[in-house]
Tab-separated table of C-alpha atoms and ligand atoms in Angstrom:
chain	number	residue	atom	x	y	z
A	1	MET	CA	58.506	87.199	98.949
A	2	GLU	CA	61.519	85.374	97.588
A	3	GLU	CA	59.898	84.843	94.197
A	4	ARG	CA	58.396	88.278	93.903
A	5	SER	CA	61.689	89.928	94.564
A	6	LEU	CA	63.187	88.233	91.536
A	7	ILE	CA	60.625	89.929	89.260
A	8	SER	CA	61.406	93.386	87.953
A	9	PRO	CA	58.871	96.129	88.873
A	10	GLU	CA	57.556	96.731	85.345
A	11	VAL	CA	56.452	93.091	85.099
A	12	LEU	CA	54.243	93.639	88.120
A	13	VAL	CA	52.354	96.519	86.453
A	14	PRO	CA	49.940	95.767	83.573
A	15	ARG	CA	50.819	97.372	80.271
A	16	LEU	CA	48.826	100.436	79.281
A	17	GLY	CA	46.505	98.568	76.850
A	18	GLU	CA	45.717	95.825	79.337
A	19	GLN	CA	45.119	98.412	82.024
A	20	LEU	CA	42.592	100.286	79.851
A	21	VAL	CA	40.749	97.049	79.118
A	22	GLU	CA	40.838	96.115	82.802
A	23	ALA	CA	39.337	99.518	83.702
A	24	GLY	CA	36.532	99.024	81.148
A	25	LEU	CA	37.630	102.069	79.099
A	26	LEU	CA	38.383	99.911	76.071
A	27	SER	CA	37.157	96.575	74.740
A	28	ALA	CA	39.575	93.773	73.867
A	29	GLY	CA	38.598	94.155	70.215
A	30	GLN	CA	39.323	97.905	70.259
A	31	LEU	CA	42.741	97.194	71.788
A	32	ARG	CA	43.543	94.679	69.016
A	33	GLN	CA	42.409	97.291	66.435
A	34	ALA	CA	44.670	99.954	67.955
A	35	LEU	CA	47.647	97.531	68.144
A	36	ALA	CA	47.121	96.630	64.471
A	37	HIS	CA	47.065	100.351	63.579
A	38	GLN	CA	50.261	100.842	65.593
A	39	ARG	CA	51.982	97.989	63.671
A	40	GLN	CA	50.890	99.422	60.297
A	41	SER	CA	52.197	102.891	61.163
A	42	ALA	CA	55.493	101.401	62.311
A	43	ALA	CA	55.749	99.428	59.064
A	44	ALA	CA	55.074	102.651	57.116
A	45	GLY	CA	57.986	104.284	58.900
A	46	THR	CA	55.962	106.496	61.277
A	47	PRO	CA	55.964	104.699	64.622
A	48	LEU	CA	53.131	105.619	66.975
A	49	LEU	CA	52.702	105.285	70.733
A	50	LEU	CA	49.697	103.135	71.665
A	51	GLY	CA	47.967	106.140	73.249
A	52	ASP	CA	48.334	108.180	70.077
A	53	ALA	CA	47.019	105.268	67.997
A	54	LEU	CA	43.922	105.090	70.250
A	55	ILE	CA	43.310	108.829	69.832
A	56	GLU	CA	43.846	108.752	66.076
A	57	LEU	CA	41.273	105.962	65.804
A	58	GLY	CA	38.896	107.952	68.053
A	59	LEU	CA	38.749	105.120	70.588
A	60	LEU	CA	39.841	107.283	73.546
A	61	ASP	CA	39.985	111.013	74.356
A	62	ARG	CA	43.168	112.751	75.482
A	63	PRO	CA	42.126	113.475	79.136
A	64	THR	CA	41.168	109.797	79.703
A	65	LEU	CA	44.466	108.687	78.179
A	66	ASN	CA	46.405	111.112	80.393
A	67	ARG	CA	44.639	109.844	83.488
A	68	ALA	CA	45.411	106.233	82.504
A	69	VAL	CA	49.091	107.068	81.876
A	70	THR	CA	49.355	108.921	85.200
A	71	GLU	CA	47.799	105.980	86.977
A	72	GLN	CA	50.266	103.663	85.306
A	73	ILE	CA	53.190	105.810	86.390
A	74	LEU	CA	51.911	105.778	89.978
A	75	ARG	CA	51.536	101.992	89.941
A	76	LEU	CA	54.988	101.631	88.484
A	77	ARG	CA	56.449	103.840	91.187
A	78	GLN	CA	54.639	101.838	93.853
A	79	ALA	CA	55.952	98.583	92.404
A	80	LEU	CA	59.457	100.045	92.336
A	81	GLU	CA	59.223	101.087	95.979
A	82	ASP	CA	57.990	97.609	96.918
A	83	ALA	CA	60.850	96.013	95.028
A	84	ASN	CA	63.357	98.287	96.775
A	85	ARG	CA	61.952	97.491	100.177
A	86	ASN	CA	62.076	93.866	99.286
A	87	LEU	CA	65.697	94.136	98.207
A	88	GLU	CA	66.646	95.990	101.368
A	89	ALA	CA	65.006	93.295	103.483
A	90	ARG	CA	66.909	90.613	101.589
A	91	VAL	CA	70.221	92.429	101.978
A	92	GLN	CA	69.544	92.813	105.696
A	93	GLN	CA	68.688	89.162	105.993
A	94	ARG	CA	71.807	88.058	104.126
A	95	THR	CA	73.988	90.407	106.191
A	96	ALA	CA	72.536	88.968	109.386
A	97	GLU	CA	73.176	85.440	108.128
A	98	LEU	CA	76.772	86.294	107.231
A	99	GLU	CA	77.362	87.989	110.582
A	100	GLU	CA	76.026	84.910	112.339
A	101	ALA	CA	78.287	82.622	110.296
A	102	LEU	CA	81.260	84.840	111.061
A	103	ARG	CA	80.419	84.878	114.760
A	104	LYS	CA	80.202	81.085	114.806
A	105	LEU	CA	83.494	80.815	112.984
A	106	SER	CA	85.343	83.089	115.391
A	107	GLU	CA	83.741	81.276	118.311
A	108	LEU	CA	85.020	78.034	116.866
A	109	ASN	CA	88.504	79.477	116.400
A	110	GLN	CA	88.426	80.722	119.960
A	111	LEU	CA	87.390	77.280	121.194
A	112	LYS	CA	90.156	75.680	119.187
A	113	ALA	CA	92.728	78.082	120.569
A	114	ASN	CA	91.469	77.568	124.139
A	115	PHE	CA	91.575	73.838	123.668
A	116	ILE	CA	95.112	73.967	122.370
A	117	ALA	CA	96.167	76.258	125.218
A	118	ASN	CA	94.635	73.967	127.850
A	119	ILE	CA	95.953	70.770	126.438
A	120	SER	CA	99.462	72.092	125.951
A	121	HIS	CA	99.630	73.234	129.557
A	122	GLU	CA	98.315	69.843	130.646
A	123	LEU	CA	101.008	68.131	128.597
A	124	ARG	CA	103.740	70.228	130.079
A	125	THR	CA	103.347	69.006	133.649
A	126	PRO	CA	103.775	65.249	133.098
A	127	LEU	CA	106.589	65.962	130.661
A	128	THR	CA	108.428	67.884	133.364
A	129	HIS	CA	108.201	64.827	135.615
A	130	ILE	CA	109.460	62.518	132.898
A	131	ARG	CA	112.391	64.785	132.172
A	132	GLY	CA	113.185	65.112	135.865
A	133	TYR	CA	113.358	61.365	136.363
A	134	LEU	CA	115.333	60.870	133.166
A	135	GLU	CA	117.871	63.424	134.383
A	136	LEU	CA	118.054	61.686	137.733
A	137	MET	CA	118.622	58.332	136.073
A	138	GLN	CA	121.133	59.766	133.651
A	139	GLY	CA	123.135	61.138	136.564
A	140	GLU	CA	122.996	57.622	138.015
A	141	GLY	CA	121.096	59.013	141.013
A	142	LEU	CA	118.898	55.940	140.946
A	143	GLY	CA	121.720	53.456	140.589
A	144	ASP	CA	124.435	52.593	138.136
A	145	LEU	CA	123.551	52.220	134.463
A	146	ASN	CA	124.867	49.776	131.924
A	147	GLU	CA	125.605	50.897	128.333
A	148	GLU	CA	122.239	49.766	127.012
A	149	GLN	CA	120.349	51.628	129.693
A	150	LYS	CA	122.369	54.762	129.016
A	151	LYS	CA	121.455	54.538	125.363
A	152	ALA	CA	117.767	54.047	126.172
A	153	ILE	CA	117.800	57.128	128.365
A	154	GLU	CA	119.558	59.105	125.632
A	155	VAL	CA	116.813	58.191	123.146
A	156	SER	CA	114.077	59.009	125.668
A	157	PHE	CA	115.703	62.383	126.263
A	158	ARG	CA	115.666	63.209	122.579
A	159	ALA	CA	112.008	62.184	122.377
A	160	THR	CA	111.057	64.404	125.317
A	161	ALA	CA	112.940	67.277	123.695
A	162	ARG	CA	110.866	66.825	120.548
A	163	LEU	CA	107.670	66.767	122.615
A	164	GLN	CA	108.811	69.842	124.504
A	165	ASN	CA	109.336	71.677	121.216
A	166	LEU	CA	105.922	70.694	119.972
A	167	ILE	CA	104.246	71.850	123.171
A	168	ASP	CA	106.126	75.154	123.023
A	169	ASP	CA	104.942	75.628	119.433
A	170	LEU	CA	101.362	74.889	120.427
A	171	ILE	CA	101.490	77.370	123.290
A	172	LEU	CA	102.974	80.025	121.036
A	173	PHE	CA	100.290	79.287	118.458
A	174	SER	CA	97.433	79.614	120.935
A	175	GLN	CA	98.905	82.872	122.243
A	176	ALA	CA	99.133	84.149	118.681
A	177	SER	CA	95.532	83.187	117.927
A	178	HIS	CA	94.422	85.017	121.059
A	179	GLY	CA	96.296	88.055	119.826
A	180	GLU	CA	98.447	87.690	122.933
A	181	MET	CA	101.833	87.397	121.331
A	182	THR	CA	103.950	90.114	122.821
A	183	LEU	CA	107.366	91.042	121.545
A	184	THR	CA	110.235	92.361	123.557
A	185	LEU	CA	111.999	94.497	121.011
A	186	ARG	CA	115.608	95.406	121.609
A	187	PRO	CA	118.769	95.589	119.535
A	188	VAL	CA	119.688	92.031	118.599
A	189	HIS	CA	123.124	91.230	117.245
A	190	LEU	CA	122.055	89.412	114.088
A	191	PRO	CA	125.386	87.763	113.166
A	192	GLN	CA	125.542	86.189	116.626
A	193	LEU	CA	121.943	84.995	116.471
A	194	ALA	CA	122.436	83.625	112.937
A	195	GLN	CA	125.586	81.816	114.038
A	196	ALA	CA	123.756	80.252	116.973
A	197	ALA	CA	120.879	79.124	114.739
A	198	THR	CA	123.261	77.637	112.171
A	199	ARG	CA	125.220	75.861	114.874
A	200	GLN	CA	121.997	74.377	116.189
A	201	ALA	CA	120.933	73.170	112.735
A	202	HIS	CA	124.404	71.891	111.912
A	203	HIS	CA	123.773	68.417	113.307
A	204	LYS	CA	120.588	67.846	111.275
A	205	ALA	CA	122.248	69.101	108.106
A	206	GLU	CA	125.228	66.840	108.595
A	207	GLU	CA	122.997	63.847	109.200
A	208	LYS	CA	121.264	64.523	105.887
A	209	LYS	CA	124.546	65.294	104.078
A	210	ILE	CA	123.437	68.811	103.341
A	211	SER	CA	125.962	71.579	103.272
A	212	LEU	CA	124.879	74.421	105.533
A	213	SER	CA	126.456	77.834	105.224
A	214	LEU	CA	126.144	81.289	106.686
A	215	GLU	CA	126.794	84.419	104.626
A	216	ILE	CA	126.985	87.736	106.410
A	217	GLN	CA	127.529	90.957	104.530
A	218	PRO	CA	130.249	92.987	106.286
A	219	GLY	CA	129.055	95.776	108.542
A	220	ILE	CA	125.808	94.162	109.649
A	221	THR	CA	125.299	94.303	113.379
A	222	HIS	CA	122.063	94.942	115.267
A	223	ALA	CA	118.409	94.850	114.260
A	224	GLN	CA	115.407	95.812	116.329
A	225	ALA	CA	113.837	92.466	117.227
A	226	ASP	CA	112.661	90.016	119.839
A	227	TYR	CA	115.732	87.869	120.493
A	228	GLU	CA	113.970	84.639	121.500
A	229	LYS	CA	111.285	84.752	118.848
A	230	LEU	CA	113.609	85.734	116.031
A	231	GLY	CA	115.912	82.877	117.029
A	232	TRP	CA	112.937	80.563	116.854
A	233	VAL	CA	112.035	81.888	113.372
A	234	LEU	CA	115.556	81.257	112.090
A	235	SER	CA	115.597	77.742	113.481
A	236	GLN	CA	112.200	76.956	111.890
A	237	LEU	CA	113.289	78.264	108.497
A	238	LEU	CA	116.538	76.296	108.647
A	239	ASP	CA	114.651	73.229	109.836
A	240	ASN	CA	112.292	73.426	106.838
A	241	ALA	CA	115.095	74.103	104.389
A	242	ILE	CA	117.009	71.046	105.608
A	243	LYS	CA	113.873	68.910	105.845
A	244	PHE	CA	112.756	69.649	102.284
A	245	THR	CA	116.155	69.359	100.615
A	246	HIS	CA	117.636	66.113	99.338
A	247	PRO	CA	121.043	64.871	100.507
A	248	GLY	CA	123.847	66.607	98.674
A	249	GLY	CA	121.870	69.869	98.590
A	250	GLN	CA	122.778	73.268	99.930
A	251	VAL	CA	121.136	75.469	102.567
A	252	THR	CA	122.265	79.031	103.164
A	253	LEU	CA	121.312	81.576	105.785
A	254	SER	CA	122.300	85.051	104.695
A	255	LEU	CA	122.203	88.538	106.176
A	256	SER	CA	122.383	91.417	103.734
A	257	THR	CA	121.549	95.087	103.508
A	258	GLU	CA	120.027	96.958	100.592
A	259	PRO	CA	122.596	98.590	98.343
A	260	LYS	CA	121.324	102.158	98.834
A	261	THR	CA	119.979	102.210	102.374
A	262	ASP	CA	121.570	100.957	105.520
A	263	THR	CA	118.371	100.964	107.566
A	264	ILE	CA	117.113	97.554	106.521
A	265	ILE	CA	118.631	94.108	106.939
A	266	HIS	CA	117.345	91.187	104.901
A	267	ILE	CA	117.345	87.773	106.502
A	268	THR	CA	117.171	85.042	103.866
A	269	VAL	CA	117.151	81.264	103.978
A	270	THR	CA	117.835	79.614	100.634
A	271	ASP	CA	117.728	75.935	99.809
A	272	THR	CA	118.195	73.760	96.745
A	273	GLY	CA	115.308	71.515	97.810
A	274	ILE	CA	112.035	70.192	96.446
A	275	GLY	CA	110.508	73.662	95.972
A	276	ILE	CA	106.898	74.822	96.238
A	277	SER	CA	104.571	75.415	93.297
A	278	PRO	CA	103.475	79.085	92.969
A	279	GLU	CA	99.793	78.399	93.668
A	280	LYS	CA	100.688	76.609	96.898
A	281	ILE	CA	102.827	79.370	98.346
A	282	THR	CA	100.008	81.008	100.353
A	283	GLU	CA	98.922	77.616	101.715
A	284	ILE	CA	102.184	76.880	103.475
A	285	PHE	CA	101.477	79.626	106.016
A	286	GLU	CA	98.177	78.146	107.117
A	287	PRO	CA	98.312	76.474	110.522
A	288	PHE	CA	98.517	72.662	110.448
A	289	HIS	CA	98.837	72.768	106.687
A	290	GLN	CA	101.376	70.567	104.997
A	291	LEU	CA	101.606	70.336	101.256
A	292	ASP	CA	102.156	66.680	100.729
A	293	GLY	CA	100.754	64.105	103.135
A	294	SER	CA	103.202	61.394	102.162
A	295	ALA	CA	106.196	63.730	102.267
A	296	THR	CA	105.067	64.946	105.666
A	297	ARG	CA	104.951	61.456	107.063
A	298	ARG	CA	108.423	61.058	105.679
A	299	TYR	CA	109.681	64.407	106.991
A	300	GLY	CA	107.635	64.744	110.195
A	301	GLY	CA	106.320	67.921	111.816
A	302	THR	CA	102.857	69.324	112.439
A	303	GLY	CA	102.552	72.158	109.943
A	304	LEU	CA	102.631	74.866	112.601
A	305	GLY	CA	106.122	76.164	111.895
A	306	LEU	CA	105.478	78.645	109.114
A	307	ALA	CA	102.131	79.815	110.513
A	308	LEU	CA	103.997	80.950	113.614
A	309	VAL	CA	106.957	82.251	111.637
A	310	ARG	CA	104.573	84.544	109.790
A	311	GLU	CA	102.838	85.685	112.997
A	312	ILE	CA	106.178	86.547	114.535
A	313	VAL	CA	107.619	88.269	111.466
A	314	GLU	CA	104.434	90.288	111.014
A	315	ALA	CA	104.412	91.208	114.701
A	316	HIS	CA	107.808	92.794	113.942
A	317	GLY	CA	106.021	94.922	111.323
A	318	SER	CA	107.678	92.987	108.526
A	319	LEU	CA	106.471	90.731	105.709
A	320	ILE	CA	107.708	87.383	104.489
A	321	GLU	CA	108.560	86.891	100.863
A	322	VAL	CA	108.780	83.458	99.260
A	323	GLN	CA	110.385	82.628	95.956
A	324	SER	CA	110.355	79.052	94.894
A	325	GLU	CA	110.542	76.726	91.959
A	326	ILE	CA	109.553	73.079	91.985
A	327	GLY	CA	112.643	70.880	91.909
A	328	LYS	CA	115.016	73.881	92.094
A	329	GLY	CA	114.607	75.203	95.599
A	330	THR	CA	113.101	77.832	97.845
A	331	GLN	CA	114.107	81.214	99.168
A	332	ILE	CA	112.313	82.718	102.148
A	333	SER	CA	113.228	86.214	103.150
A	334	PHE	CA	112.074	89.071	105.355
A	335	PRO	CA	113.468	92.504	106.226
A	336	LEU	CA	114.095	93.947	109.679
A	337	LEU	CA	114.890	97.468	110.773
A	338	VAL	CA	118.433	98.251	111.844
A	339	ALA	CA	118.528	99.157	115.525
A	340	LYS	CA	119.322	102.846	116.003
A	341	GLU	CA	121.358	102.720	119.198
A	342	ASN	CA	123.227	99.569	120.006
B	1	LIG	N1	111.909	75.121	102.265
B	1	LIG	C1	110.810	74.442	101.865
B	1	LIG	N2	110.822	73.750	100.694
B	1	LIG	C2	109.714	73.078	100.298
B	1	LIG	N3	108.548	73.035	100.972
B	1	LIG	C3	108.468	73.698	102.123
B	1	LIG	C4	109.590	74.437	102.636
B	1	LIG	N4	109.222	75.005	103.806
B	1	LIG	C5	107.933	74.635	104.019
B	1	LIG	N5	107.473	73.845	103.023
B	1	LIG	C6	106.113	73.273	102.897
B	1	LIG	O1	105.256	74.002	103.741
B	1	LIG	C7	104.624	73.148	104.697
B	1	LIG	C8	104.414	73.898	105.983
B	1	LIG	O2	105.651	74.183	106.607
B	1	LIG	P1	105.690	74.274	108.183
B	1	LIG	O3	107.054	74.643	108.616
B	1	LIG	O4	104.565	75.165	108.597
B	1	LIG	O5	105.308	72.803	108.634
B	1	LIG	P2	106.206	71.490	108.800
B	1	LIG	O6	107.650	71.825	108.629
B	1	LIG	O7	105.614	70.452	107.930
B	1	LIG	O8	105.923	71.111	110.307
B	1	LIG	P3	106.564	71.850	111.613
B	1	LIG	O9	107.254	73.072	111.148
B	1	LIG	O10	105.352	72.146	112.442
B	1	LIG	O11	107.460	70.854	112.197
B	1	LIG	C9	105.574	71.958	104.812
B	1	LIG	O12	104.894	70.807	105.249
B	1	LIG	C10	106.044	71.824	103.369
B	1	LIG	O13	105.080	71.155	102.597
B	2	LIG	MG1	108.544	73.460	109.633
């Protein structure tokens, strides 16, 4: 079936001459004679159909020829129908195979998301205990602490905070992959949120000797957004910008409106960092995807940040735009709708 379907219908039907010989209406010698006559006529500039050549040579009468031609047409039609059926069957088979592959893939994604959801909830519980005891110790509820012990608890606290963040990201990610991410949209005062995010990132920037600034175009107030999730987006974008910029660089969070309309506010994070090559720009939004293994080990993180940033921004009905140049820096921006009533 496979092989036959690769052959075109006319190959499956004998040519007229062969068919006449097969049917015993013509001998092989007579066919050769007629073909020779056909070649001569063509060479003389008066091409002839084989049937006409046979009639001219008196080897066949017109009614027999007509019957043979009709039979050939019928066989050709039959072969064509077979080929079509064959093709349809193959298309059906391929479609079924593709559907099966797709089903397996979404099952796998579902499993992955369930696994992540389960494991992150499992991680949360022991972490709560650890934090609880650390707090107790820090408050000297379990006895007085010397300087060294205080320092150790401080470091442990920071580590649990990092773990907490990672678990929160994983939970958000599994919700997003279940299509369960819900937004609570309300007017959010963007300058306040941007200030809070910059304040939060200030420490990291200072540590890396990166100058962090906030630029807010006058008149910008509220946008329709989910306060918590938008705050998270800003902190992720600032985190990346600081992480992928060398000391001495500059990171800017800016809020601006379009010159002609006042219904849209653009939120933009710009850095003077390592940049992203144009063909890699779509990759950075894939979950767990990090561009450079060695850089990632150096910079840390799991590669979930931007995947979630995109989910959240798109859940707001917006789209992220990335402009970047290797060695020059990156600009990531997305628009939000101004909130009607504040
Ligand atoms: N501002 C940027 N400049 C250069 N590369 C960037 C920038 N932002 C993101 N990238 C690239 O995109 C990848 C994915 O970013 P993403 O935020 O999803 O992950 P991450 O920061 O590595 O880890 P996580 O955010 O989970 O801590 C990064 O590993 C990095 O290679
Ligand atoms: Mg990140």
